[in-house]
Coordinates of C-alpha atoms in Angstrom, one line a residue:
M1 CA 8.4 -4.0 -17.7
N2 CA 5.4 -5.4 -15.8
V3 CA 6.0 -6.0 -12.2
L4 CA 2.7 -7.7 -11.7
E5 CA 0.3 -9.7 -14.0
V6 CA -3.1 -10.9 -12.8
E7 CA -5.1 -13.2 -15.1
N8 CA -8.7 -14.3 -14.8
L9 CA -8.6 -14.0 -11.0
T10 CA -11.6 -15.0 -9.1
L11 CA -11.8 -14.5 -5.2
S12 CA -14.4 -15.7 -2.8
Y13 CA -15.5 -15.7 0.9
G14 CA -16.9 -19.2 1.2
A15 CA -19.3 -19.8 -1.6
S16 CA -19.8 -16.1 -2.2
P17 CA -17.5 -14.6 -5.0
V18 CA -16.1 -11.1 -4.3
I19 CA -13.8 -10.6 -7.4
L20 CA -14.8 -12.1 -10.7
D21 CA -12.3 -12.9 -13.6
A22 CA -10.1 -9.9 -13.0
T23 CA -7.2 -9.5 -15.5
F24 CA -4.8 -6.6 -15.5
S25 CA -1.1 -5.9 -15.1
V26 CA 0.9 -3.3 -13.3
E27 CA 3.9 -1.7 -15.1
E28 CA 7.0 -0.6 -13.3
G29 CA 6.6 3.1 -12.2
E30 CA 2.9 3.3 -12.3
Y31 CA 0.8 4.9 -9.6
I32 CA -2.7 3.0 -9.8
C33 CA -5.6 3.7 -7.6
L34 CA -8.2 1.0 -7.2
V35 CA -11.6 2.6 -6.6
G36 CA -15.0 1.3 -5.9
H37 CA -17.8 1.2 -3.3
N38 CA -17.6 -0.6 0.0
G39 CA -17.8 -4.3 -0.6
S40 CA -16.7 -4.0 -4.1
G41 CA -13.6 -6.2 -3.5
K42 CA -10.7 -3.8 -3.4
S43 CA -9.3 -4.8 -0.1
T44 CA -9.9 -8.5 -0.9
L45 CA -7.9 -8.2 -4.1
L46 CA -4.9 -6.4 -2.4
K47 CA -4.9 -9.0 0.5
S48 CA -4.8 -11.8 -2.2
L49 CA -2.0 -10.1 -4.1
V50 CA 0.1 -10.0 -1.1
G51 CA -0.7 -13.6 0.0
L52 CA -3.3 -12.9 2.8
H53 CA -6.3 -14.3 0.9
G54 CA -6.7 -17.4 -1.2
V55 CA -7.4 -17.6 -4.9
S56 CA -10.6 -19.4 -6.1
S57 CA -9.5 -19.5 -9.7
G58 CA -7.0 -17.7 -12.1
G59 CA -4.0 -16.4 -10.7
Y60 CA -1.3 -13.7 -10.5
T61 CA 2.5 -13.4 -10.9
W62 CA 4.9 -10.9 -9.3
H63 CA 7.9 -10.2 -11.3
V64 CA 9.7 -8.6 -8.3
G65 CA 10.9 -10.6 -5.2
R66 CA 8.8 -10.6 -2.1
D67 CA 11.4 -8.8 -0.4
K68 CA 10.9 -5.8 -2.8
L69 CA 7.1 -5.6 -2.1
S70 CA 5.7 -3.7 0.9
Y71 CA 2.1 -3.7 2.2
L72 CA 0.5 -1.1 4.3
P73 CA -3.0 -2.6 5.4
Q74 CA -6.0 -0.5 6.3
S75 CA -6.0 -1.8 10.0
S76 CA -2.7 -1.8 11.7
P77 CA -1.8 -2.2 15.4
R78 CA -1.6 1.4 16.2
D79 CA -1.9 0.8 20.0
F80 CA 0.7 -1.9 20.1
P81 CA 3.0 -1.3 23.1
A82 CA 6.1 -0.5 21.1
S83 CA 8.3 2.5 20.1
V84 CA 8.3 3.9 16.6
M85 CA 11.7 2.6 16.0
E86 CA 10.7 -0.9 17.1
I87 CA 7.6 -0.8 14.8
V88 CA 9.7 0.5 11.9
L89 CA 12.3 -2.2 12.4
T90 CA 9.8 -4.9 11.9
G91 CA 9.7 -4.0 8.3
R92 CA 13.2 -5.6 8.1
Q93 CA 12.2 -8.9 9.5
R94 CA 13.3 -12.0 7.6
S95 CA 12.2 -15.6 8.1
G96 CA 14.4 -17.5 10.2
R97 CA 16.4 -14.6 11.4
L98 CA 16.0 -13.6 15.2
F99 CA 18.0 -10.4 15.3
Y100 CA 18.4 -7.1 13.4
T101 CA 21.8 -6.2 11.9
K102 CA 23.5 -2.7 11.7
E103 CA 22.1 -2.4 8.2
D104 CA 18.6 -2.9 9.4
Y105 CA 19.0 -0.1 12.0
S106 CA 20.5 2.1 9.4
E107 CA 17.7 1.5 6.9
A108 CA 15.1 2.2 9.6
E109 CA 16.9 5.4 10.6
N110 CA 16.9 6.4 6.8
A111 CA 13.2 5.7 6.6
L112 CA 12.4 7.8 9.7
E113 CA 14.5 10.7 8.2
S114 CA 13.0 10.5 4.9
L115 CA 9.5 11.1 6.4
S116 CA 10.8 13.8 8.9
I117 CA 10.0 11.7 11.9
T118 CA 13.3 10.9 13.4
N119 CA 12.3 12.9 16.6
L120 CA 9.5 10.4 17.1
A121 CA 11.8 7.2 17.1
K122 CA 11.6 6.6 20.9
R123 CA 7.9 7.6 21.2
R124 CA 5.2 4.8 21.7
I125 CA 3.2 4.6 18.6
G126 CA 0.0 4.7 20.6
E127 CA 0.8 8.1 21.8
L128 CA 1.1 9.7 18.3
S129 CA -1.6 11.6 16.3
G130 CA -3.2 9.7 13.4
G131 CA -1.0 11.5 10.9
Q132 CA 2.2 10.7 12.8
Q133 CA 1.2 7.1 13.1
Q134 CA 0.5 6.7 9.5
R135 CA 4.0 8.2 8.7
A136 CA 5.5 5.7 11.1
L137 CA 3.8 2.8 9.3
L138 CA 4.9 4.2 6.1
A139 CA 8.4 4.3 7.2
R140 CA 8.0 0.6 8.3
A141 CA 7.0 -0.2 4.7
L142 CA 9.8 1.8 3.1
C143 CA 12.7 0.6 5.3
R144 CA 13.0 -2.6 3.2
R145 CA 13.6 -0.4 0.1
P146 CA 10.6 -1.7 -1.8
K147 CA 10.1 -1.5 -5.6
V148 CA 6.3 -1.8 -5.2
L149 CA 4.2 -0.3 -2.4
V150 CA 0.7 -1.7 -2.0
L151 CA -1.7 0.3 0.3
D152 CA -5.3 -0.4 1.4
E153 CA -7.2 2.9 2.2
P154 CA -4.1 4.4 3.9
C155 CA -5.9 7.6 4.9
A156 CA -9.1 6.2 6.2
G157 CA -10.2 8.2 9.2
L158 CA -7.7 11.0 8.9
D159 CA -8.6 14.6 8.3
T160 CA -8.2 16.4 5.1
C161 CA -5.0 18.3 5.9
I162 CA -3.2 15.0 7.1
T163 CA -4.5 13.2 4.0
D164 CA -3.2 15.8 1.5
D165 CA 0.2 15.6 3.3
F166 CA 0.3 11.8 3.1
Y167 CA -0.6 11.8 -0.5
A168 CA 2.1 14.4 -1.4
I169 CA 4.7 12.1 0.2
L170 CA 3.4 9.1 -1.8
G171 CA 3.6 11.4 -4.9
E172 CA 7.2 12.2 -4.2
L173 CA 8.1 8.6 -3.7
H174 CA 6.3 7.8 -7.0
Q175 CA 8.3 10.5 -8.9
K176 CA 11.6 8.8 -7.4
G177 CA 10.5 5.5 -9.0
L178 CA 8.4 3.7 -6.6
T179 CA 5.4 1.7 -8.1
V180 CA 2.2 2.3 -6.1
L181 CA -0.9 0.2 -6.1
M182 CA -3.4 1.6 -3.7
A183 CA -7.2 1.2 -2.9
S184 CA -8.8 4.5 -2.1
H185 CA -12.1 6.2 -1.5
D186 CA -10.7 9.6 -1.9
H187 CA -11.4 10.6 -5.5
N188 CA -9.4 13.9 -5.1
S189 CA -6.3 11.8 -4.5
V190 CA -7.0 9.8 -7.7
G191 CA -7.1 12.9 -9.8
A192 CA -4.2 14.6 -8.2
W193 CA -1.7 11.7 -8.1
A194 CA -2.7 8.6 -9.9
T195 CA -1.6 7.7 -13.4
R196 CA -4.1 5.1 -13.9
V197 CA -7.4 4.0 -12.3
I198 CA -8.9 0.5 -12.0
E199 CA -12.6 0.7 -10.9
I200 CA -14.0 -2.4 -9.4
C201 CA -17.5 -3.4 -8.7
N202 CA -16.8 -7.1 -8.1
R203 CA -15.6 -7.0 -11.7
I204 CA -13.2 -4.5 -13.3
T205 CA -15.5 -1.8 -14.9
F206 CA -12.9 0.7 -15.8
D207 CA -9.1 0.4 -16.4
G208 CA -7.4 3.4 -18.0
P209 CA -5.6 6.7 -17.5
A210 CA -6.7 8.6 -14.5
H211 CA -7.5 11.8 -16.5
E212 CA -10.1 9.5 -18.5
W213 CA -11.8 8.3 -15.4
T214 CA -15.0 10.2 -14.5
G215 CA -16.1 8.3 -11.5
G216 CA -19.5 7.8 -12.9
H217 CA -19.9 4.3 -11.7
T218 CA -18.7 4.6 -8.2
H219 CA -21.0 5.8 -5.4
E220 CA -19.7 6.0 -1.9

């Protein structure tokens, strides 16, 4: 079953095209890495797929409800004056609802526990290390129990040890059935965890199994 279908998608900033005529689908249970150099259009593509960037032509269709889709952007409000629990709870926000239910608090607590950061619940997110902050933001994405997780360079700026730990967590979530669509510069993570690679240089230049991708077209 496909959870996402993209057909002849073109994205632009003003008159300048960023993504040209992209066509691909995402099957339930896949772990896909989008790779490509800076400016290749990876982030713009992900933003468009979650409704944060307009479409110039073509289109896409999600076959899961928006409530089953979570997005972890590259830039997040890490210095926002709120506790980790308050940040995680925002993942349960729904349009038109002004309060959190017991179920919302329960799901937030479960997400914190699953990532081993329950002890950080009352800490201000700005006081945490980069790795702890990223776990908190992942907990925020997970507390709505998504079927698909979209991530844009989730480990940018983090050291190797923290990055390896984060990708191991993603790998475990994928093995439990979560579909992952992630933009990444980290080619080691591509080889270790991804089931499929889509390489972008404003157009799709490779789309296939991760073990067949050589990285020959991408230059950081």
